[in-house]
Each structure stands twice: as C-alpha cells, then as structure tokens.
Amino acid sequence: MTHHDYDLIVVGAGSGGVRAARIASELGARVAICEMDRLGGTCVNVGCVPKKLFVYGSHFAYDLNDARGYGWSGEPSFDWRRLLENKNREIARLNAIYFELLERAGIELFRGRAELVDQNTVRIEGAERTATRILISTGGRPRRPDIPGAELALTSNAVFTLAALPKRMLVVGAGYIALELGSVFCALGVEVTIVHRGEEILRGFDRDLRCHLHNELEAKGVRIVLETQVEELRKRGPSIEARLDNGDTLETDFPLFAIGRTPNTLGLGLEALGVELGTRGGIVVDDDYTSSVPSIHAVGDVTDRVQLTPVAIGEGMHFAHRFFGESEFRIDYRNIPTAVFCQPELATVGLTEEEAWHHCPDVRVYRSVFTPLKLAMSERKERTIIKLIVNAEDDRVVGCHMAGHGAAEIIQGLAVAMKAGATKAVFDATIGIHPTSAEEFVTLR
Ligand code: NAP
C-alpha cells in the first residue's frame, strides 16, 4: 500500500472543513488542514457571526425608541467605529478559538494557498504533501454582476470593514444577504433602496410571509423596487449612478450586490484532475461527498447545494464518520430550518403553503397576524405573522413559518417537533407559555 504523509488533508478551514478534520482526527486519522485566510471561513469572518452582531447592534435603534413608551428618556448616540472595533475583537477571539481547537485535536495547520497536484497530493506554498483522501471545503464568494461598471459594485465582504456609514445604499437582490444587510443599514439611518428583478422579495419562501415582510420593511423606510434590474454603474462625482432597465437612474454611495454566491473552485487544479464541476463551478459529489475522483471529496458551499453553515458542519461530520469511523451519521436534508435575520426576522421549516398544495392531497392552513405585547406601549407597530401548514390527510404539521421578533429561536424548537412527526392535534394539546408570541403556535384554530 502506498504510504501517504496524512490520512486526510482538508483544504479550507471553514465550518465544514474544520468539523470534518476534528472528527476524523478524533477517530484516529492523521489530519492536516490548510487555509490561506483567517480560520473559521465565511461564517466566522464575513458571514453569519459578524452579520448577527450587526443585526443586534442596529436593532437597538428600535429598542431604544420602544423604551420611551416604558418611561425611559434621553438621547442615545451611535458610534459605527466602536461597533466595528468590537466586532473585530470578537471575530479575532473566535479565530483564536478555531486555532486552539485544531491544535488540541492534533491537526497540523498549513497557512497558504493550496493546489492539487494529483489525486493524493496537495501543494501548499511550494511544498507538496500527500494524503489518502483530500477534502475540499473552500466555501464560496459573493457573485459579482456582469454589467458595465461592475468593478464599482460592492459585495457583502465590504460591509464588514466599512470605514463610515454611507448616506445612501443601493441593494441589488432580495434574498438572505440583501434583506439582512438592507435591514441593518436602514436601522442605522442609511437610506436603503432594494432593487430586485423578481415580482416579490424572498423567492422560495411562503408567499404570505414574503408580502408581510415586504410591508414591514417598507414601514421601516426601506424602498423596494421590484421587477427591475441594474444595467450599468457609473461614477458620478463622489457618488455612483445606477442605470435601471426601467429607464430610471438612481444615485448611491454604496452599491451592494447580494445576488448569490459562487463556489471557490478556481485555481485548485481540479479540472486538470478530472473532478467534475457543475455549471456554476461547484464540485459534484455523491451521497458520501465523493467527487468523480474517488480520493477527492467536498462538503459545504463549494458543492453549491444548501449554502448554510449547520448543513456544511453536518456534511463534514457525515464525511468523517463515513471514511474514518464506523458509525452511520447521515445528514437529513428534509425540513432544514432556516432564518433570514432581516428586521423583523423571518424563520421557517418545512413546506410553504404553495408547496404543500403541490405535495399533499388536501391542506389545512392556520394563520395569525398580531402586534406583540412588547410593542403595545411603543410607537412602533411592527406586526408578527405566524403560519402553520397541515397535511389534512394525516394531520401532520408540514410547515411552520414566522416573521416577527424571536422567529428564529421559536422555529428552531418547532423544527424538532416536526422532525418528531408532530400533528396539529399534538400542537393543540401542548400548553402555551403565556404571554409570548410562541404560544400562538399552539392556540391556532
Ligand atoms: P440568495 O439568498 O440566493 O439571493 C440572491 C438574490 O439575488 C435573489 O433575490 C435573486 O433573485 C437575486 N439574483 C440572483 N442573480 C441575479 C442577477 N444576475 N441579477 C439580479 N439579481 C439576481 O443569495 P445571497 O443573499 O447572496 O446569499 C447566498 C446564500 O448564502 C444564500 O442562498 C443562503 O443559503 C446563504 N446565507 C444564509 C444566511 C442565513 O442563514 N441567515 C444569511 C446569508 C446568506 P431571484 O429570486 O429572482 O433568483
């Protein structure tokens, strides 16, 4: 048998890669990992974590205002640079934790760009190292538009190092990143305009929630322009002018494009080795995350499937157990709960009403729209929507949706109930916690 330096070399130390490396190492494999950037990948450095810190930070604009109704007074002030510095400190702390985790697990860390030389060899900064298996977990990067003036377009990465708040922000797209960052900057007083090619924001989510959220975002001051594309960006003095396909132009200081993410497969030498790539450049893998070359595997965003951190982590665990252990850990792609941390936040698990009508012979829909008690004494009249979709044939709850304060925390729990196969009768038999928004889910008639 050929001797290799390692049992596993992982290329990319983000959520999926680090989890795979740690589990493989715990299972006795000799593991190395390489990373050319900061440890933790997109999620820790320019994604979920700093974004959520910005969401918390910006939401105080509403909370402080709500506080007046409860007797508080005074004029608070906001310092963007302080938020940025504190965010940077927290991210640096997490980077260090990732380093310690790898070190404690006995995983060798190589810093630098990696390239595959053959099916068992990785070249990192000139030095070649071999492994029985190679796992690619290089994630993705924001997609850039293909329009004249595209070099003026900024992506979500730029938001995390922004020196000062812009006055006007143009956000192109109406998916996760567009709505999350649009909400953050709107709350911080930036004039936000969302330009979206579709007929409603958040394609793929339940229509009721999409419309509800659209109204709530507009009520907060976000301008939403639908069925419109940006055709060109031009520098105009200190501003940037966007030419729209409806003939209008729009002046902005910060043209943010949030139009999806592209898998990071360029420059890895994959094509030369015959690794099959999808049309958008993602590595095509089978159910065990093996590519068309048996010793080369891939998990997470680089496979261009479900682009969610917990899914990448689950895939990394599945891969490590499958090839270095004995247990049969498998990730279940059904009913993956997900949240969009816009303001108000939206969270969902299971089928939308539209999908349910397509998949079930008969459907019962329960819906409630209300003002949460917390806002009863506030000027802000943000409404919450909750929706339960039930398969009428067997009474099973097949979809839970919510847009409102605490949606992500609530839907996470309901995802467990759905995984356990809860019926509407089980929801009805559950005692609510009063007074909460969550109790609405068990009192729907
Ligand atoms: P996204 O959610 O897929 O949204 C992309 C948006 O851009 C959609 O509104 C899409 O419109 C539009 N779009 C796509 N191509 C376009 C083009 N050429 N011109 C104009 N508009 C275009 O992607 P994202 O917001 O960039 O986020 C990437 C992924 O990261 C997400 O899919 C998600 O999986 C993950 N993510 C998750 C979270 C979270 O869990 N909270 C947060 C951020 C990101 P259509 O609807 O018409 O296609």
Short mmCIF file of C-alpha atoms and ligand atoms in Angstrom, two decimals:
data_model
loop_
_atom_site.label_atom_id
_atom_site.label_comp_id
_atom_site.label_asym_id
_atom_site.label_seq_id
_atom_site.Cartn_x
_atom_site.Cartn_y
_atom_site.Cartn_z
CA MET A 1 0.00 0.00 0.00
CA THR A 2 1.28 3.48 -0.88
CA HIS A 3 2.37 5.46 2.17
CA HIS A 4 0.98 8.96 2.42
CA ASP A 5 2.01 11.79 4.76
CA TYR A 6 -1.58 12.00 6.08
CA ASP A 7 -4.83 10.07 6.00
CA LEU A 8 -6.66 13.31 5.26
CA ILE A 9 -5.74 16.77 4.02
CA VAL A 10 -8.56 19.29 4.31
CA VAL A 11 -8.37 22.33 2.03
CA GLY A 12 -10.23 25.22 3.67
CA ALA A 13 -10.65 25.79 7.42
CA GLY A 14 -14.27 26.99 7.50
CA SER A 15 -17.20 25.42 9.34
CA GLY A 16 -17.43 22.20 7.29
CA GLY A 17 -13.69 21.61 6.86
CA VAL A 18 -12.78 22.17 10.50
CA ARG A 19 -15.58 19.88 11.72
CA ALA A 20 -14.54 17.12 9.30
CA ALA A 21 -10.88 17.49 10.32
CA ARG A 22 -11.66 17.37 14.04
CA ILE A 23 -13.94 14.33 13.83
CA ALA A 24 -11.51 12.46 11.55
CA SER A 25 -8.68 13.22 13.96
CA GLU A 26 -10.75 12.08 16.96
CA LEU A 27 -11.40 8.85 15.06
CA GLY A 28 -7.64 8.27 14.81
CA ALA A 29 -6.81 9.70 11.38
CA ARG A 30 -3.62 11.69 10.73
CA VAL A 31 -5.03 15.01 9.57
CA ALA A 32 -3.67 18.24 8.11
CA ILE A 33 -5.67 21.32 7.16
CA CYS A 34 -4.68 24.30 5.04
CA GLU A 35 -6.10 27.79 4.97
CA MET A 36 -4.96 30.89 3.10
CA ASP A 37 -7.15 33.32 5.03
CA ARG A 38 -8.43 33.64 8.59
CA LEU A 39 -9.65 30.50 10.36
CA GLY A 40 -13.40 29.93 10.51
CA GLY A 41 -14.29 30.70 6.89
CA THR A 42 -17.15 32.86 5.70
CA CYS A 43 -19.41 32.21 8.69
CA VAL A 44 -16.96 33.50 11.28
CA ASN A 45 -15.24 36.25 9.31
CA VAL A 46 -17.60 37.77 6.74
CA GLY A 47 -20.90 35.97 7.25
CA CYS A 48 -23.23 34.67 9.95
CA VAL A 49 -21.36 35.85 13.05
CA PRO A 50 -20.38 39.46 12.18
CA LYS A 51 -23.72 39.86 10.39
CA LYS A 52 -25.64 38.79 13.52
CA LEU A 53 -23.56 41.19 15.62
CA PHE A 54 -24.56 43.96 13.21
CA VAL A 55 -28.19 42.84 13.44
CA TYR A 56 -28.08 43.06 17.25
CA GLY A 57 -26.23 46.38 17.09
CA SER A 58 -28.62 48.00 14.64
CA HIS A 59 -31.78 46.70 16.33
CA PHE A 60 -31.05 48.87 19.38
CA ALA A 61 -32.22 51.79 17.21
CA TYR A 62 -35.75 50.35 17.50
CA ASP A 63 -35.37 49.05 21.07
CA LEU A 64 -34.20 52.42 22.38
CA ASN A 65 -37.15 54.07 20.73
CA ASP A 66 -39.55 51.46 22.15
CA ALA A 67 -38.06 52.14 25.58
CA ARG A 68 -39.66 55.61 25.61
CA GLY A 69 -43.09 54.01 25.91
CA TYR A 70 -41.82 52.30 29.05
CA GLY A 71 -40.74 55.54 30.68
CA TRP A 72 -37.14 55.83 29.50
CA SER A 73 -35.85 59.11 28.12
CA GLY A 74 -32.59 60.65 26.91
CA GLU A 75 -30.87 60.82 23.55
CA PRO A 76 -28.61 57.83 22.88
CA SER A 77 -25.93 58.18 20.21
CA PHE A 78 -24.43 55.59 17.91
CA ASP A 79 -20.77 55.08 17.01
CA TRP A 80 -20.23 52.87 13.94
CA ARG A 81 -16.47 52.66 14.50
CA ARG A 82 -16.99 51.31 18.02
CA LEU A 83 -19.34 48.63 16.68
CA LEU A 84 -16.75 47.73 14.03
CA GLU A 85 -13.85 47.59 16.53
CA ASN A 86 -15.80 45.46 18.98
CA LYS A 87 -16.95 43.17 16.17
CA ASN A 88 -13.32 42.80 15.02
CA ARG A 89 -12.23 41.93 18.56
CA GLU A 90 -14.92 39.26 18.85
CA ILE A 91 -14.02 37.76 15.47
CA ALA A 92 -10.32 37.69 16.43
CA ARG A 93 -11.33 35.82 19.61
CA LEU A 94 -13.21 33.25 17.52
CA ASN A 95 -10.26 32.91 15.10
CA ALA A 96 -8.06 32.08 18.11
CA ILE A 97 -10.59 29.52 19.37
CA TYR A 98 -10.53 27.80 15.98
CA PHE A 99 -6.72 27.71 16.16
CA GLU A 100 -6.82 26.15 19.63
CA LEU A 101 -9.42 23.58 18.53
CA LEU A 102 -7.18 22.42 15.69
CA GLU A 103 -4.10 22.39 17.87
CA ARG A 104 -5.84 20.45 20.65
CA ALA A 105 -7.09 17.91 18.12
CA GLY A 106 -3.51 17.34 16.92
CA ILE A 107 -4.30 18.62 13.42
CA GLU A 108 -1.41 20.14 11.51
CA LEU A 109 -2.24 23.58 10.13
CA PHE A 110 -0.62 24.90 6.97
CA ARG A 111 -1.07 28.54 6.03
CA GLY A 112 -1.19 29.44 2.37
CA ARG A 113 -2.87 28.74 -0.96
CA ALA A 114 -3.34 25.07 -1.78
CA GLU A 115 -3.38 23.45 -5.19
CA LEU A 116 -3.96 19.80 -6.03
CA VAL A 117 -1.04 18.30 -7.93
CA ASP A 118 -2.53 14.85 -8.31
CA GLN A 119 -5.33 12.87 -6.72
CA ASN A 120 -3.35 12.39 -3.50
CA THR A 121 -1.02 15.39 -3.45
CA VAL A 122 -1.58 18.96 -2.33
CA ARG A 123 0.96 21.72 -2.92
CA ILE A 124 0.86 24.42 -0.26
CA GLU A 125 3.15 27.40 -0.80
CA GLY A 126 5.56 25.26 -2.84
CA ALA A 127 5.70 22.25 -0.51
CA GLU A 128 4.00 19.02 -1.56
CA ARG A 129 2.17 16.80 0.92
CA THR A 130 0.28 13.61 0.25
CA ALA A 131 -2.86 12.09 1.75
CA THR A 132 -5.09 9.07 1.18
CA ARG A 133 -8.05 11.45 0.94
CA ILE A 134 -8.37 15.12 0.19
CA LEU A 135 -11.41 17.10 1.34
CA ILE A 136 -12.19 20.37 -0.42
CA SER A 137 -14.12 22.77 1.81
CA THR A 138 -13.17 26.12 0.32
CA GLY A 139 -16.67 27.60 0.53
CA GLY A 140 -17.85 30.33 -1.80
CA ARG A 141 -17.54 34.02 -2.51
CA PRO A 142 -20.10 36.70 -3.40
CA ARG A 143 -21.11 36.61 -7.06
CA ARG A 144 -20.31 39.78 -8.99
CA PRO A 145 -22.63 41.25 -11.61
CA ASP A 146 -21.79 41.06 -15.29
CA ILE A 147 -22.70 44.63 -16.25
CA PRO A 148 -20.76 47.71 -17.42
CA GLY A 149 -19.22 49.33 -14.36
CA ALA A 150 -19.25 46.04 -12.41
CA GLU A 151 -15.92 47.00 -10.84
CA LEU A 152 -17.84 49.68 -8.87
CA ALA A 153 -20.17 47.05 -7.35
CA LEU A 154 -19.52 46.15 -3.73
CA THR A 155 -20.34 42.83 -2.12
CA SER A 156 -21.20 41.80 1.42
CA ASN A 157 -17.48 41.37 2.23
CA ALA A 158 -17.01 45.16 2.01
CA VAL A 159 -19.69 45.81 4.63
CA PHE A 160 -17.61 44.27 7.39
CA THR A 161 -14.74 46.76 7.03
CA LEU A 162 -16.73 49.84 6.05
CA ALA A 163 -14.89 52.91 7.45
CA ALA A 164 -18.01 55.08 7.80
CA LEU A 165 -21.74 54.69 7.26
CA PRO A 166 -22.87 55.72 3.77
CA LYS A 167 -25.81 58.09 3.35
CA ARG A 168 -27.47 56.04 0.61
CA MET A 169 -27.21 52.33 -0.10
CA LEU A 170 -28.46 50.53 -3.18
CA VAL A 171 -29.01 46.83 -2.54
CA VAL A 172 -29.40 44.57 -5.55
CA GLY A 173 -31.15 41.23 -4.88
CA ALA A 174 -33.84 40.28 -2.39
CA GLY A 175 -32.51 37.10 -0.81
CA TYR A 176 -30.89 36.43 2.56
CA ILE A 177 -27.97 38.83 2.38
CA ALA A 178 -29.81 41.69 0.66
CA LEU A 179 -32.58 41.76 3.25
CA GLU A 180 -30.34 41.18 6.26
CA LEU A 181 -27.84 43.90 5.39
CA GLY A 182 -30.53 46.21 3.99
CA SER A 183 -32.31 45.97 7.35
CA VAL A 184 -29.13 46.61 9.33
CA PHE A 185 -28.27 49.77 7.43
CA CYS A 186 -31.84 51.03 7.36
CA ALA A 187 -31.99 50.76 11.15
CA LEU A 188 -28.72 52.71 11.34
CA GLY A 189 -30.26 55.58 9.40
CA VAL A 190 -28.94 54.83 5.90
CA GLU A 191 -31.39 55.43 3.02
CA VAL A 192 -31.76 51.90 1.64
CA THR A 193 -33.22 51.07 -1.76
CA ILE A 194 -33.63 47.43 -2.73
CA VAL A 195 -33.78 46.74 -6.45
CA HIS A 196 -34.97 43.23 -7.27
CA ARG A 197 -35.58 41.50 -10.58
CA GLY A 198 -38.47 39.37 -9.26
CA GLU A 199 -42.13 40.16 -8.59
CA GLU A 200 -41.71 39.85 -4.82
CA ILE A 201 -38.83 39.60 -2.35
CA LEU A 202 -37.52 36.26 -0.99
CA ARG A 203 -38.40 33.85 -3.78
CA GLY A 204 -38.94 30.34 -2.41
CA PHE A 205 -40.41 31.40 0.95
CA ASP A 206 -44.13 31.31 1.83
CA ARG A 207 -45.97 34.00 -0.12
CA ASP A 208 -47.87 35.35 2.91
CA LEU A 209 -44.60 35.91 4.73
CA ARG A 210 -42.94 37.46 1.69
CA CYS A 211 -45.75 40.03 1.38
CA HIS A 212 -45.86 40.62 5.14
CA LEU A 213 -42.13 41.25 5.26
CA HIS A 214 -42.27 43.50 2.22
CA ASN A 215 -44.81 45.72 4.02
CA GLU A 216 -42.86 45.70 7.28
CA LEU A 217 -39.60 46.64 5.55
CA GLU A 218 -41.30 49.50 3.74
CA ALA A 219 -42.86 50.65 7.02
CA LYS A 220 -39.31 50.92 8.40
CA GLY A 221 -38.27 53.07 5.46
CA VAL A 222 -36.70 50.58 3.06
CA ARG A 223 -37.61 51.45 -0.53
CA ILE A 224 -38.31 48.32 -2.59
CA VAL A 225 -38.27 48.42 -6.39
CA LEU A 226 -39.50 45.18 -7.97
CA GLU A 227 -39.19 43.70 -11.45
CA THR A 228 -36.20 45.89 -12.16
CA GLN A 229 -32.57 45.23 -12.98
CA VAL A 230 -29.47 47.39 -12.69
CA GLU A 231 -27.98 47.61 -16.18
CA GLU A 232 -24.95 49.78 -15.57
CA LEU A 233 -22.97 51.51 -12.82
CA ARG A 234 -21.19 54.80 -13.50
CA LYS A 235 -19.04 57.05 -11.34
CA ARG A 236 -20.62 60.48 -11.00
CA GLY A 237 -18.52 62.79 -8.82
CA PRO A 238 -18.39 61.34 -5.32
CA SER A 239 -21.49 59.17 -5.98
CA ILE A 240 -22.27 56.19 -8.15
CA GLU A 241 -25.13 56.25 -10.58
CA ALA A 242 -27.04 53.06 -11.32
CA ARG A 243 -28.93 52.91 -14.61
CA LEU A 244 -32.03 50.73 -14.26
CA ASP A 245 -33.74 48.79 -17.04
CA ASN A 246 -36.98 50.73 -16.46
CA GLY A 247 -35.21 53.87 -17.71
CA ASP A 248 -34.68 55.40 -14.26
CA THR A 249 -31.35 56.22 -12.68
CA LEU A 250 -30.51 56.04 -9.02
CA GLU A 251 -27.65 57.77 -7.20
CA THR A 252 -25.98 55.93 -4.38
CA ASP A 253 -22.86 55.90 -2.23
CA PHE A 254 -22.75 52.15 -1.74
CA PRO A 255 -23.99 49.77 -4.49
CA LEU A 256 -24.22 46.43 -2.67
CA PHE A 257 -24.79 43.38 -4.87
CA ALA A 258 -26.19 40.39 -2.95
CA ILE A 259 -27.04 38.16 -5.89
CA GLY A 260 -25.87 34.79 -4.66
CA ARG A 261 -22.52 33.14 -4.06
CA THR A 262 -20.10 31.29 -6.33
CA PRO A 263 -18.21 28.15 -5.21
CA ASN A 264 -14.47 28.65 -4.66
CA THR A 265 -13.05 26.07 -7.06
CA LEU A 266 -10.83 28.29 -9.23
CA GLY A 267 -7.09 27.68 -9.04
CA LEU A 268 -7.33 24.42 -7.10
CA GLY A 269 -6.27 22.33 -10.10
CA LEU A 270 -9.50 20.33 -10.02
CA GLU A 271 -10.34 20.38 -13.75
CA ALA A 272 -6.89 19.04 -14.66
CA LEU A 273 -7.52 16.04 -12.37
CA GLY A 274 -10.90 15.34 -13.95
CA VAL A 275 -13.00 16.44 -10.95
CA GLU A 276 -16.49 17.08 -12.32
CA LEU A 277 -17.81 20.59 -11.69
CA GLY A 278 -21.42 21.79 -12.03
CA THR A 279 -22.49 24.60 -14.33
CA ARG A 280 -21.78 27.23 -11.66
CA GLY A 281 -18.41 25.73 -10.74
CA GLY A 282 -19.48 23.68 -7.69
CA ILE A 283 -17.89 20.26 -7.09
CA VAL A 284 -20.34 17.50 -7.97
CA VAL A 285 -20.43 14.91 -5.15
CA ASP A 286 -22.35 11.73 -4.39
CA ASP A 287 -24.27 10.91 -1.19
CA ASP A 288 -20.97 10.38 0.67
CA TYR A 289 -19.42 13.65 -0.59
CA THR A 290 -17.09 11.88 -3.02
CA SER A 291 -16.32 13.66 -6.27
CA SER A 292 -15.83 11.99 -9.65
CA VAL A 293 -12.25 11.27 -8.45
CA PRO A 294 -12.62 8.71 -5.60
CA SER A 295 -9.92 10.16 -3.30
CA ILE A 296 -11.20 13.74 -3.61
CA HIS A 297 -14.21 14.81 -1.56
CA ALA A 298 -16.07 18.05 -0.94
CA VAL A 299 -18.51 19.47 1.64
CA GLY A 300 -20.25 22.78 2.22
CA ASP A 301 -20.76 25.76 -0.09
CA VAL A 302 -18.13 24.57 -2.56
CA THR A 303 -20.60 21.86 -3.61
CA ASP A 304 -23.15 24.60 -4.46
CA ARG A 305 -26.09 22.84 -2.80
CA VAL A 306 -27.54 24.03 0.52
CA GLN A 307 -25.45 27.08 1.49
CA LEU A 308 -25.99 27.03 5.26
CA THR A 309 -23.34 26.70 7.99
CA PRO A 310 -25.10 23.94 10.00
CA VAL A 311 -25.50 21.94 6.79
CA ALA A 312 -21.77 22.24 5.99
CA ILE A 313 -21.00 21.10 9.55
CA GLY A 314 -23.37 18.12 9.19
CA GLU A 315 -21.78 17.19 5.87
CA GLY A 316 -18.30 17.38 7.41
CA MET A 317 -19.43 15.02 10.21
CA HIS A 318 -21.03 12.62 7.75
CA PHE A 319 -17.86 12.56 5.64
CA ALA A 320 -15.54 11.96 8.61
CA HIS A 321 -17.68 9.18 10.11
CA ARG A 322 -18.16 7.53 6.73
CA PHE A 323 -14.44 7.31 5.86
CA PHE A 324 -12.68 7.23 9.24
CA GLY A 325 -15.20 5.72 11.64
CA GLU A 326 -17.85 3.08 11.95
CA SER A 327 -20.97 4.97 12.95
CA GLU A 328 -23.57 5.79 10.33
CA PHE A 329 -24.05 9.53 10.88
CA ARG A 330 -26.09 10.85 7.99
CA ILE A 331 -27.38 14.34 7.44
CA ASP A 332 -31.09 14.59 6.69
CA TYR A 333 -31.79 17.27 4.10
CA ARG A 334 -35.53 17.20 4.73
CA ASN A 335 -37.08 20.01 6.75
CA ILE A 336 -33.95 22.11 7.27
CA PRO A 337 -34.99 25.10 9.38
CA THR A 338 -33.63 28.43 8.24
CA ALA A 339 -33.87 32.11 9.19
CA VAL A 340 -33.38 35.39 7.41
CA PHE A 341 -32.16 37.87 10.01
CA CYS A 342 -33.84 40.87 8.49
CA GLN A 343 -35.91 43.13 10.73
CA PRO A 344 -38.38 41.69 11.63
CA GLU A 345 -36.66 38.34 11.27
CA LEU A 346 -38.20 35.51 9.34
CA ALA A 347 -37.78 31.82 10.12
CA THR A 348 -39.23 28.77 8.51
CA VAL A 349 -39.17 24.99 8.45
CA GLY A 350 -40.91 22.61 6.07
CA LEU A 351 -43.24 23.30 3.20
CA THR A 352 -44.65 26.65 2.17
CA GLU A 353 -48.40 26.77 1.59
CA GLU A 354 -47.80 26.71 -2.17
CA GLU A 355 -45.53 23.64 -1.90
CA ALA A 356 -47.97 21.87 0.42
CA TRP A 357 -50.79 22.17 -2.09
CA HIS A 358 -48.44 20.63 -4.61
CA HIS A 359 -47.33 17.71 -2.38
CA CYS A 360 -50.39 16.90 -0.24
CA PRO A 361 -53.86 15.86 -1.44
CA ASP A 362 -55.51 18.27 0.98
CA VAL A 363 -54.09 21.04 3.13
CA ARG A 364 -55.26 23.00 6.18
CA VAL A 365 -53.69 26.42 6.74
CA TYR A 366 -53.66 28.26 10.08
CA ARG A 367 -52.54 31.84 10.20
CA SER A 368 -52.39 34.66 12.70
CA VAL A 369 -51.18 38.26 12.39
CA PHE A 370 -50.82 40.25 15.60
CA THR A 371 -48.92 43.04 17.36
CA PRO A 372 -46.65 41.52 20.01
CA LEU A 373 -47.32 42.63 23.59
CA LYS A 374 -43.84 44.18 23.85
CA LEU A 375 -44.88 46.80 21.30
CA ALA A 376 -48.22 47.58 22.97
CA MET A 377 -46.68 50.65 24.63
CA SER A 378 -44.38 51.58 21.77
CA GLU A 379 -44.93 53.88 18.80
CA ARG A 380 -43.65 51.09 16.56
CA LYS A 381 -46.49 48.93 15.32
CA GLU A 382 -44.49 46.11 13.78
CA ARG A 383 -46.77 43.11 13.24
CA THR A 384 -45.88 39.45 13.61
CA ILE A 385 -47.19 36.75 11.30
CA ILE A 386 -47.24 33.05 12.11
CA LYS A 387 -48.46 30.28 9.87
CA LEU A 388 -48.89 26.55 10.25
CA ILE A 389 -49.39 24.25 7.27
CA VAL A 390 -51.03 20.89 7.96
CA ASN A 391 -51.42 17.86 5.71
CA ALA A 392 -55.19 17.27 6.09
CA GLU A 393 -54.82 13.60 5.22
CA ASP A 394 -52.86 12.62 8.36
CA ASP A 395 -53.00 15.84 10.43
CA ARG A 396 -49.18 16.18 10.27
CA VAL A 397 -47.71 19.66 10.53
CA VAL A 398 -45.68 20.03 7.34
CA GLY A 399 -44.69 23.69 7.58
CA CYS A 400 -44.14 26.32 10.30
CA HIS A 401 -43.42 29.91 9.34
CA MET A 402 -42.96 33.09 11.29
CA ALA A 403 -41.88 36.66 10.68
CA GLY A 404 -41.52 38.65 13.86
CA HIS A 405 -39.40 39.13 16.95
CA GLY A 406 -37.77 35.87 18.09
CA ALA A 407 -38.82 33.93 14.98
CA ALA A 408 -35.53 32.04 14.62
CA GLU A 409 -35.48 30.98 18.29
CA ILE A 410 -39.09 29.78 18.11
CA ILE A 411 -38.88 27.95 14.79
CA GLN A 412 -35.77 26.04 15.94
CA GLY A 413 -37.92 24.37 18.62
CA LEU A 414 -40.79 23.71 16.23
CA ALA A 415 -38.32 22.07 13.82
CA VAL A 416 -37.72 19.43 16.50
CA ALA A 417 -41.48 18.84 16.80
CA MET A 418 -41.76 18.48 13.05
CA LYS A 419 -38.83 16.05 12.93
CA ALA A 420 -40.66 14.01 15.55
CA GLY A 421 -43.72 13.96 13.26
CA ALA A 422 -45.97 16.19 15.38
CA THR A 423 -49.58 16.51 14.27
CA LYS A 424 -51.82 19.54 14.65
CA ALA A 425 -53.54 17.62 17.48
CA VAL A 426 -50.19 17.47 19.31
CA PHE A 427 -49.72 21.22 18.85
CA ASP A 428 -53.28 21.74 20.20
CA ALA A 429 -52.61 19.52 23.21
CA THR A 430 -49.48 21.49 24.12
CA ILE A 431 -49.92 24.11 26.82
CA GLY A 432 -48.77 27.55 25.78
CA ILE A 433 -46.39 29.78 27.73
CA HIS A 434 -48.24 32.98 28.43
CA PRO A 435 -47.80 35.75 27.41
CA THR A 436 -45.50 35.00 24.49
CA SER A 437 -45.64 35.13 20.72
CA ALA A 438 -44.65 31.46 20.61
CA GLU A 439 -47.89 30.40 22.34
CA GLU A 440 -49.79 31.49 19.23
CA PHE A 441 -48.45 28.35 17.54
CA VAL A 442 -50.34 26.12 19.98
CA THR A 443 -53.57 28.11 20.04
CA LEU A 444 -54.29 28.35 16.31
CA ARG A 445 -57.85 27.41 15.45
P1 NAP B 1 -29.84 34.35 -2.30
O1 NAP B 1 -30.49 34.24 -0.99
O2 NAP B 1 -29.87 33.20 -3.23
O3 NAP B 1 -30.46 35.61 -3.04
C1 NAP B 1 -29.96 36.06 -4.25
C2 NAP B 1 -30.85 37.19 -4.73
O4 NAP B 1 -30.24 37.80 -5.86
C3 NAP B 1 -32.22 36.72 -5.16
O5 NAP B 1 -33.16 37.71 -4.83
C4 NAP B 1 -32.06 36.58 -6.68
O6 NAP B 1 -33.25 36.77 -7.37
C5 NAP B 1 -31.12 37.71 -6.97
N1 NAP B 1 -30.27 37.49 -8.13
C6 NAP B 1 -29.58 36.37 -8.47
N2 NAP B 1 -28.89 36.57 -9.61
C7 NAP B 1 -29.16 37.84 -10.01
C8 NAP B 1 -28.74 38.62 -11.10
N3 NAP B 1 -27.92 38.14 -12.02
N4 NAP B 1 -29.22 39.88 -11.21
C9 NAP B 1 -30.07 40.38 -10.28
N5 NAP B 1 -30.50 39.68 -9.21
C10 NAP B 1 -30.04 38.42 -9.08
O7 NAP B 1 -28.29 34.71 -2.17
P2 NAP B 1 -27.50 35.64 -1.13
O8 NAP B 1 -28.40 36.52 -0.41
O9 NAP B 1 -26.36 36.20 -1.91
O10 NAP B 1 -26.93 34.58 -0.11
C11 NAP B 1 -26.19 33.44 -0.60
C12 NAP B 1 -26.51 32.23 0.22
O11 NAP B 1 -25.90 32.35 1.49
C13 NAP B 1 -27.99 32.04 0.49
O12 NAP B 1 -28.61 31.29 -0.51
C14 NAP B 1 -28.02 31.34 1.82
O13 NAP B 1 -28.04 29.97 1.60
C15 NAP B 1 -26.71 31.75 2.47
N6 NAP B 1 -26.99 32.73 3.54
C16 NAP B 1 -27.69 32.31 4.63
C17 NAP B 1 -27.97 33.19 5.64
C18 NAP B 1 -28.74 32.73 6.84
O14 NAP B 1 -28.79 31.53 7.08
N7 NAP B 1 -29.35 33.63 7.60
C19 NAP B 1 -27.56 34.51 5.55
C20 NAP B 1 -26.86 34.92 4.44
C21 NAP B 1 -26.59 34.01 3.43
P3 NAP B 1 -34.23 35.56 -7.73
O15 NAP B 1 -35.03 35.29 -6.51
O16 NAP B 1 -35.03 36.10 -8.86
O17 NAP B 1 -33.36 34.42 -8.13
#
